[in-house]
Coordinates of C-alpha atoms in Angstrom, one line a residue:
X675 CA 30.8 0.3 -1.5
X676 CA 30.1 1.4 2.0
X677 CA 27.6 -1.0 3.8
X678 CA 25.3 1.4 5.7
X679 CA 23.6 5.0 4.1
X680 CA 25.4 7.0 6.8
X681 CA 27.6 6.3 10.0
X682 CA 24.1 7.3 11.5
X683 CA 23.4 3.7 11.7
X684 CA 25.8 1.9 13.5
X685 CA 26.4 4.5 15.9
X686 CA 26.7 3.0 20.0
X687 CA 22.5 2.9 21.0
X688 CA 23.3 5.0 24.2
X689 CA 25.0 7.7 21.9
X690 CA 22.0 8.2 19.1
X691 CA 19.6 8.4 22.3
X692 CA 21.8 11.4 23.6
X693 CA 21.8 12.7 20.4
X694 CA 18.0 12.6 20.1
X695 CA 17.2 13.8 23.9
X696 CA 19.7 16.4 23.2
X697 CA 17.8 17.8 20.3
X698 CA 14.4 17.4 21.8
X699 CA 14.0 20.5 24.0
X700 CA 15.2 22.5 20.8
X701 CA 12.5 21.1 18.6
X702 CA 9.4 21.8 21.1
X703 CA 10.7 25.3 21.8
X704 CA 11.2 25.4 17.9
X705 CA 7.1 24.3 17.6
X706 CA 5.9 26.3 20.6
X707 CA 7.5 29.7 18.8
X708 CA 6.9 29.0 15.1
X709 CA 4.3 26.5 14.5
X710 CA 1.1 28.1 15.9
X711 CA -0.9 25.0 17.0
X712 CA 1.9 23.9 19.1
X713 CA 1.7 27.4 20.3
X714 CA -1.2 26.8 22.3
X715 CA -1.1 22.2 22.4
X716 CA 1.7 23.0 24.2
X717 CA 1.3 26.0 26.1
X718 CA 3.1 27.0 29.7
X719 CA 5.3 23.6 28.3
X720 CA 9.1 24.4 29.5
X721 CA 10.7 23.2 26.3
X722 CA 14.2 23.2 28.1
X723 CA 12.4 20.3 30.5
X724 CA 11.3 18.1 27.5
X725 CA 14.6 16.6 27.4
X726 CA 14.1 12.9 28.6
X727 CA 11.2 9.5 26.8
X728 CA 9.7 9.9 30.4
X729 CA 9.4 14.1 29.9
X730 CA 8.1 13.6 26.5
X731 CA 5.5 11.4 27.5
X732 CA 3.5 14.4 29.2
X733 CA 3.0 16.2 26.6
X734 CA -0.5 15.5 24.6
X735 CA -1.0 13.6 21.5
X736 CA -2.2 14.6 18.3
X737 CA -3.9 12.2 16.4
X738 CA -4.6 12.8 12.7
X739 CA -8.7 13.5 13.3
X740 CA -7.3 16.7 15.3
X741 CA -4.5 17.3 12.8
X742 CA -7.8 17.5 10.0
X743 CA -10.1 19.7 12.3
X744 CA -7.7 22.0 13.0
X745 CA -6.7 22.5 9.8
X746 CA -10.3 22.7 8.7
X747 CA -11.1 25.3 11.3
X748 CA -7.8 27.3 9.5
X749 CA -8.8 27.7 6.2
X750 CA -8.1 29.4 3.8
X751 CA -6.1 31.5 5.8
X752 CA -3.7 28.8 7.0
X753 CA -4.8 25.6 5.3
X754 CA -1.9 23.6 7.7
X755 CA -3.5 24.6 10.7
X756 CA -0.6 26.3 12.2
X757 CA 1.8 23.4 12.1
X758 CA 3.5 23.8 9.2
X759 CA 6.6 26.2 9.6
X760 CA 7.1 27.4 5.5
X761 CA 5.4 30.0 3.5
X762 CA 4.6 29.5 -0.2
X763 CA 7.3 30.2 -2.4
X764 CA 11.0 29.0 -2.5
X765 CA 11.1 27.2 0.8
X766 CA 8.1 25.3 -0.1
X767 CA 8.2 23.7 -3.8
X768 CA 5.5 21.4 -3.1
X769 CA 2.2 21.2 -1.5
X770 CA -0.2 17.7 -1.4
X771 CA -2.7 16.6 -0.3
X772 CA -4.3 13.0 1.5
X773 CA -7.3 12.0 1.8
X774 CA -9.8 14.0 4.2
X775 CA -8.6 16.3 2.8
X776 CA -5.3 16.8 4.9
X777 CA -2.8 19.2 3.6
X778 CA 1.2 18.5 3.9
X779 CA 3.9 20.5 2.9
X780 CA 7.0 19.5 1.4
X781 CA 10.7 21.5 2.1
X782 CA 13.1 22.5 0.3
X783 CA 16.2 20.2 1.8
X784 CA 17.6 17.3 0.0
X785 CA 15.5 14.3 0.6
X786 CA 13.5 15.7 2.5
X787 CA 11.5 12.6 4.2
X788 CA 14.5 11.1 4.5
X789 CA 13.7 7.9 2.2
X790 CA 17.6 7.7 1.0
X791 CA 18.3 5.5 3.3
X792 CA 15.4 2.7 3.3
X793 CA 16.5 2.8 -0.3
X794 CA 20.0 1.8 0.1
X795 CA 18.5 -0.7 2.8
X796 CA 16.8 -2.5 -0.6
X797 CA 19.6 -2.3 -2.9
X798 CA 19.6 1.0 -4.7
X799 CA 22.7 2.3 -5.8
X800 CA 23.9 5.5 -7.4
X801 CA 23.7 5.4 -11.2
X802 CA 20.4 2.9 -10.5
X803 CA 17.3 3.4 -13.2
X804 CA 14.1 3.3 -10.5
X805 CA 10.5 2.5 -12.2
X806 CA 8.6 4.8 -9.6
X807 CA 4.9 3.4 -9.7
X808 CA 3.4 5.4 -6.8
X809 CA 0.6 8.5 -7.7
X810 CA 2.4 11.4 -9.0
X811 CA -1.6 12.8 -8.7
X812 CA -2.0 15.1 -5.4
X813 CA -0.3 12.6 -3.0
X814 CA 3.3 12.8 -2.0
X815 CA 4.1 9.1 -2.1
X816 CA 5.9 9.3 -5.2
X817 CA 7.8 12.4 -4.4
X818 CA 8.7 10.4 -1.0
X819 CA 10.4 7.9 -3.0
X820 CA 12.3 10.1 -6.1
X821 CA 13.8 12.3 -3.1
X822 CA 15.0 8.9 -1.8
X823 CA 16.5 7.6 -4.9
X824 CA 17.7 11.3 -5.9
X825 CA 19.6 11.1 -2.6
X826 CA 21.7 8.2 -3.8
X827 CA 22.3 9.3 -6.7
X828 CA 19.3 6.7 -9.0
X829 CA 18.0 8.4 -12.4
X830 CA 13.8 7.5 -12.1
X831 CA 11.3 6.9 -14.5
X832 CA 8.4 8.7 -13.5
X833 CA 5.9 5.6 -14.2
X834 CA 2.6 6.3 -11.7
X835 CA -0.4 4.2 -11.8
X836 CA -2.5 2.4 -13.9
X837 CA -1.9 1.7 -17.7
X838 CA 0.2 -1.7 -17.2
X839 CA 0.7 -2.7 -20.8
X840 CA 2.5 0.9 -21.4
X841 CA 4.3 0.2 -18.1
X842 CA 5.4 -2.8 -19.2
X843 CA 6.4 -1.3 -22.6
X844 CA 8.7 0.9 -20.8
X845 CA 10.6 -1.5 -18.6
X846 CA 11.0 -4.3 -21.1
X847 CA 13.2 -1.0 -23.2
X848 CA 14.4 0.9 -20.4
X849 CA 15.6 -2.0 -18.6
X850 CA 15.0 -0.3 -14.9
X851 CA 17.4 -1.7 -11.9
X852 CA 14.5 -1.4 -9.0
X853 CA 11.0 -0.8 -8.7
X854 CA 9.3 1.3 -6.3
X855 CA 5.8 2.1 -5.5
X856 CA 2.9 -0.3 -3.9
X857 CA 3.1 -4.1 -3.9
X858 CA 0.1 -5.0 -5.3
X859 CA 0.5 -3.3 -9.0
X860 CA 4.1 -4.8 -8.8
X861 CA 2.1 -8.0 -8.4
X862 CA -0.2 -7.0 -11.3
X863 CA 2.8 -6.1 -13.4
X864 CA 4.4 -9.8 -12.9
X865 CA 1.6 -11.8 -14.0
X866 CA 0.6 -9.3 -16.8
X867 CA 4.1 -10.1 -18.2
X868 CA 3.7 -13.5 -17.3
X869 CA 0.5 -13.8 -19.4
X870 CA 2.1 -11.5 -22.5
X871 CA 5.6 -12.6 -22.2
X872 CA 7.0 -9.1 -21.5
X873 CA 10.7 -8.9 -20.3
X874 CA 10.9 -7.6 -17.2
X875 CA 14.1 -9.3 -15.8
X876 CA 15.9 -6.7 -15.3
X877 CA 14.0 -5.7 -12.3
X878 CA 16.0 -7.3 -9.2
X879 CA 15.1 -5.3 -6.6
X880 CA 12.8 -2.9 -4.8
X881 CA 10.9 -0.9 -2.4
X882 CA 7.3 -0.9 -1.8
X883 CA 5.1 0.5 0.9
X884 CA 1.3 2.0 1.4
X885 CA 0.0 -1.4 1.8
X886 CA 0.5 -4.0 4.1
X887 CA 3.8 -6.6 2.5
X888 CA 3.0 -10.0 3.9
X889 CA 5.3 -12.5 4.0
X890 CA 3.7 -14.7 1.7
X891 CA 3.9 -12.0 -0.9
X892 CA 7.6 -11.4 -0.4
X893 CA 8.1 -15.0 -1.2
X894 CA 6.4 -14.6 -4.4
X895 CA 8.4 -12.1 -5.7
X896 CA 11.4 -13.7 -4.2
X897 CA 10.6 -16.8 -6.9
X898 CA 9.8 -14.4 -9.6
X899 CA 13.9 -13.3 -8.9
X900 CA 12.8 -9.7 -7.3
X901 CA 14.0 -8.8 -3.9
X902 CA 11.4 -6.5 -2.3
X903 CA 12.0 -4.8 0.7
X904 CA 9.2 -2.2 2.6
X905 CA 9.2 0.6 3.9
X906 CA 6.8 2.6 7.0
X907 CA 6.4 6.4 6.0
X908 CA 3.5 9.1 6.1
X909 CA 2.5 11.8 4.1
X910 CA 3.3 13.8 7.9
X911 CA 6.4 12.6 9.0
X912 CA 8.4 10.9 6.3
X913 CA 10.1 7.9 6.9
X914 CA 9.6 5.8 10.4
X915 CA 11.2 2.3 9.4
X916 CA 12.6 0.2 6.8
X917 CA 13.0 -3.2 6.3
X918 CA 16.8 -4.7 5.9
X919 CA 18.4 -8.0 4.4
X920 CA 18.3 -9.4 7.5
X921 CA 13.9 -9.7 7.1
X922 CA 13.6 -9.3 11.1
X923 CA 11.7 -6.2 11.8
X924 CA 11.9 -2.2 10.7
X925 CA 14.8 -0.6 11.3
X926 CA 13.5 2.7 13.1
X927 CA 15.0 5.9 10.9
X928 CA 17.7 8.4 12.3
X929 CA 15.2 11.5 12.3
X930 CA 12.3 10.2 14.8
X931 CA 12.1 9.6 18.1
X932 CA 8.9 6.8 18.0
X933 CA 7.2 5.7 21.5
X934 CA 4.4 2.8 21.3
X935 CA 1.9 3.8 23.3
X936 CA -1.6 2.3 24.7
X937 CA -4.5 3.1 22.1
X938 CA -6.5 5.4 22.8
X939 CA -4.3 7.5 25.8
X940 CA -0.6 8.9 25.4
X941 CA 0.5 6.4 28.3
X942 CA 4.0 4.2 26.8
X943 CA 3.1 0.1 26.9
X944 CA 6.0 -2.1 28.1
X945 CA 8.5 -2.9 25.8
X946 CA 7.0 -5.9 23.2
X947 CA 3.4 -4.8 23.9
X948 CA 1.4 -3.9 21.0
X949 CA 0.4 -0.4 21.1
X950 CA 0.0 2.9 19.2
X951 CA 3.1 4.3 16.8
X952 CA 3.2 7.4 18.6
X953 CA 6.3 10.0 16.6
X954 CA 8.1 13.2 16.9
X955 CA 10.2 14.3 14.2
X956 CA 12.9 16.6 14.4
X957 CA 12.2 18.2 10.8
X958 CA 12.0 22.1 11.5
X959 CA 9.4 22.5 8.9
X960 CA 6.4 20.5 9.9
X961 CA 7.7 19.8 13.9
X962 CA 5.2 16.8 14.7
X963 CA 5.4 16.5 18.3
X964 CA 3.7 13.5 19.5
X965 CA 2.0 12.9 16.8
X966 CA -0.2 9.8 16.4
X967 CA -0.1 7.6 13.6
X968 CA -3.2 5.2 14.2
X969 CA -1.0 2.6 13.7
X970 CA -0.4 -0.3 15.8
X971 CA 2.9 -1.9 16.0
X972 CA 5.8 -3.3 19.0
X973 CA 9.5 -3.1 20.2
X974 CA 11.1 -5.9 18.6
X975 CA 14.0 -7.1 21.2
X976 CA 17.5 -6.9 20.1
X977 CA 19.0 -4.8 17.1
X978 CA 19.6 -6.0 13.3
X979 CA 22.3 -8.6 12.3
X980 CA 23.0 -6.3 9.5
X981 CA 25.2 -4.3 12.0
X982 CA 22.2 -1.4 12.2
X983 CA 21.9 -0.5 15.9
X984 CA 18.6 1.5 16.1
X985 CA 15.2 0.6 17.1
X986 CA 13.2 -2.2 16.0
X987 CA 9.5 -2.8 15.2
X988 CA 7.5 -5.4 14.2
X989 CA 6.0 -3.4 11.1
X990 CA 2.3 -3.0 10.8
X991 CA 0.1 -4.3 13.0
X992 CA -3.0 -2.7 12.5
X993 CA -5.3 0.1 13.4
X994 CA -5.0 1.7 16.5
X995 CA -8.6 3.8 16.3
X996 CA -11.0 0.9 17.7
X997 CA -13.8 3.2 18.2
X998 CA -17.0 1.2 18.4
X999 CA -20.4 1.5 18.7
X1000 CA -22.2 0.0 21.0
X1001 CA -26.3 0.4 21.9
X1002 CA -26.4 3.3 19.9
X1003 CA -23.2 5.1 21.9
X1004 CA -19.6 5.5 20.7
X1005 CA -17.4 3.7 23.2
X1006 CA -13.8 4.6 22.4
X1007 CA -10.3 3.4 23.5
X1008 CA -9.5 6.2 25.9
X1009 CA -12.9 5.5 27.9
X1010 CA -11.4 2.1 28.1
X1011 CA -8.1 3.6 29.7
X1012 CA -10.1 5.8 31.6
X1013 CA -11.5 2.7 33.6
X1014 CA -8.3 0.9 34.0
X1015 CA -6.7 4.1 35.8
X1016 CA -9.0 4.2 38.4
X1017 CA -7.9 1.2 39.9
X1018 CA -4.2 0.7 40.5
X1019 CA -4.7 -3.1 40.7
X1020 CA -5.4 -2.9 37.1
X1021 CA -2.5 -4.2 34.8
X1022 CA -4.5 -4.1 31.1
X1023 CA -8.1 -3.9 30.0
X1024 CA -10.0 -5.4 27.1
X1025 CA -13.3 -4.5 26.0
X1026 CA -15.3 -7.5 24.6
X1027 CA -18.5 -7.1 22.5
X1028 CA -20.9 -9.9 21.4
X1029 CA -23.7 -10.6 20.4
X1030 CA -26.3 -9.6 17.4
X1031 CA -26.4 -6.3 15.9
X1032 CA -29.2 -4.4 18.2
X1033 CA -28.8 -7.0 21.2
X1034 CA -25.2 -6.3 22.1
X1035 CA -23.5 -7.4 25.5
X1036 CA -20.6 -5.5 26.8
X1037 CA -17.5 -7.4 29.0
X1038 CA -14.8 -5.7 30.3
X1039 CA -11.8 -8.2 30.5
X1040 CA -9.6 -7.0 33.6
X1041 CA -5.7 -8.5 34.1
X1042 CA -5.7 -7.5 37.7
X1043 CA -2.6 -7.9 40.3
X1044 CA -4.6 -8.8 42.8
X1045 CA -8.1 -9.7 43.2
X1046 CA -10.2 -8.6 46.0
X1047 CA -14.0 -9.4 45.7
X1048 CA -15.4 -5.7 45.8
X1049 CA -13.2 -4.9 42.9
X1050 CA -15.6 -6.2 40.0
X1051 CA -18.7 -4.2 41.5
X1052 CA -16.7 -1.1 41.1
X1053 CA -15.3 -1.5 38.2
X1054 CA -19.0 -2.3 36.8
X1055 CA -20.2 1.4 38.1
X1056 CA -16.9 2.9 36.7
X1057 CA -18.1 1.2 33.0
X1058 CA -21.4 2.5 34.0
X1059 CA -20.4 6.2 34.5
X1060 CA -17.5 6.4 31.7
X1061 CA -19.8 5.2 28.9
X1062 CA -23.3 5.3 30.4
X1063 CA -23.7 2.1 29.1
X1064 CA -24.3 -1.4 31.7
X1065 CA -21.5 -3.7 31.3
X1066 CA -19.9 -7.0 32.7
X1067 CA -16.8 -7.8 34.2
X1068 CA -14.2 -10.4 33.9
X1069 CA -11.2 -10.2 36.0
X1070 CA -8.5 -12.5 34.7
X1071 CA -4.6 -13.4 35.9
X1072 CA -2.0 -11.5 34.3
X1073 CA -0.9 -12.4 31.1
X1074 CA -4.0 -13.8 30.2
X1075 CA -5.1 -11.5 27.7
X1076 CA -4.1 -11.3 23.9
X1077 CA -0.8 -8.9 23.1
X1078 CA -2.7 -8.1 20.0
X1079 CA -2.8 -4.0 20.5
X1080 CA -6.6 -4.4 20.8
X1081 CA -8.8 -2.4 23.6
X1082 CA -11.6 -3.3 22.1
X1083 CA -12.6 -6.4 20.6
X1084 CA -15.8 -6.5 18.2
X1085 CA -17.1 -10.0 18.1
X1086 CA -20.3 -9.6 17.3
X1087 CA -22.4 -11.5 14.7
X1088 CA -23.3 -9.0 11.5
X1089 CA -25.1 -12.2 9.6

């Protein structure tokens, strides 16, 4: 039994990186001739240039609000808003849809959101029985996971949501190896067999995602005799990260090339800053270049003790869409940035609102290099002119302010 999905994984750092810059320039000029959104997001791009983290941080950002109004504006003639690649038929068995509603298309290659190997990462074997609990209904999570298991070589039981005691019917006489699907309708499936003294033993293992897996939780299951792993993937992209037995971090997958960058602009944070889960994938179908997740996550130092050499993140870490309203005016994160890059003594910026509900003040907390005394004024009139709104300043000493991913902090009262 091999130890890793794929040689992918071990693979020297320096040599996946030359793999992934090497592959880059062909996946934008892949988008810019096929994919017609990219056609004109990144128009009079040279694709051939694109082929470095520090090229690739040029390009724009598509966050998912854009990925919905452009596919809005599209239909019915193109309901993906020219960034899907396929055309209805052979090379496109499945179509779903998320909430908003935000259409994805599914390919015809094996596994294709590359979940295979965040399932061998929890335990899954060929010849495995999988109880697949996510929505078969519209939404591609469950079909995320089946390709995933299919790819090893697991049989699945095609379980969905909702009706536990028929759920718990079927595992007590199917005996199922794994489980798969969210954590908290495992959790409901426990303690129902717990209260009705349904077998469920031979459940030892398994994969959840599409909620957040604390480690608290992961204890619980741990005492129940379940080892649950988790997994980071998106109805867009497929598979990001996935947790190993080693419990430190997600594993970044072989298929993305992820940057973190500062909410609200395209701009990469230092390594171990919390920022944005910014991802292009190289899948020729739906080329997502740049696309932004909303998430917020960090670098984790170091690579796994399992002997996995890529990439690692802390896992979720939040919401990177901090939009807030303030006085009656939306005050975003990439007004925030906008102040900051006026003044190169600027390190980081945090927004601060307190107050009451219709009596709100407004600080902007500055880490500054150096601090002259004119510097606060002008950074007053630069809050004044980016959001039209009056707002105080606070210039603090590097390092001072939280690594939490936040640009804007709401601390007001709502009692």
């Amino acid at each position: 039994m091999t130890k890793f999905f794929d040689v992918l994984e071990s693979r020297p750092p320096a040599q996946r990186e030359a793999a992934l810059m090497t592959a880059l320039p062909g996946q934008v000029a892949h988008a810019q001739k096929v994919a017609g959104a990219f056609t004109t997001l990144l128009a009079g791009i040279d694709a051939a240039a694109v082929s470095s983290r520090t090229a690739l941080a040029r390009l724009p950002v598509t966050r998912k609000h854009a990925l919905f109004d452009l596919q809005n504006a599209g239909r019915p003639g193109d309901p993906f808003g020219g960034f899907s690649t396929l055309l209805r038929g052979p090379g496109m068995p499945r179509v779903f849809a998320s909430p908003g509603p935000i259409y994805e298309p599914e390919g015809s290659t094996p596994d294709y959101w590359r979940a295979g190997r965040a399932m061998y990462a929890a335990g899954f074997r060929a010849g495995d029985l999988a109880h697949n609990a996510f929505s078969y209904h519209m939404t591609p999570g469950a079909f995320i996971m089946e390709s995933g298991l299919h790819a090893i070589g697991c049989t699945v039981f095609p379980a969905g949501v909702g009706q536990t005691e028929q759920q718990l019917q079927a595992i007590a006489e199917l005996r199922p190896d794994g489980y798969t699907g969210t954590p908290s309708f495992l959790r409901i499936l426990v303690e129902k067999a717990l209260e009705t003294g349904s077998d469920i033993s031979s459940i030892r293992k398994g994969l959840v995602g599409g909620e957040a897996f604390t480690p608290s939780l992961r204890d619980w299951f741990s005492e129940h005799g379940m080892a649950i792993y988790q997994s980071y993937a998106t109805a867009d992209l497929g598979l990001i990260a996935y947790e190993t037995e080693a419990r430190e971090g997600l594993v970044l997958d072989e298929g993305v090339i992820v940057e973190i960058v500062r909410p609200g602009t395209g701009d990469p944070v230092p390594e171990g800053e919390v920022g944005e889960l910014v991802v292009t994938t190289l899948n020729p179908s739906y080329p997502l270049i740049r696309f932004g997740t909303g998430d917020l996550s960090a670098v984790l130092a170091g690579t796994c003790p399992t002997g996995r050499t890529n990439t690692r993140i802390k896992g979720w870490m939040g919401r990177a869409d901090q939009t807030t309203k303030i006085r009656g005016m939306f005050v975003h994160p990439g007004q925030v940035a906008d102040i900051a890059r006026r003044f190169p003594e600027v390190l980081k910026a945090r927004l601060v609102v307190t107050g009451e509900m219709a009596n709100d003040n407004m600080t902007l907390k500055v880490e500054a290099a150096s601090l002259p005394r004119e510097l606060e004024s002008r950074i007053s009139d630069a809050i004044r002119d980016v959001t039209k709104l009056r707002g105080d300043v606070e210039l603090v000493p590097p390092g001072n302010l939280p690594n939490d991913g936040k640009v804007i902090e709401d601390a007001r009262s709502y009692k």
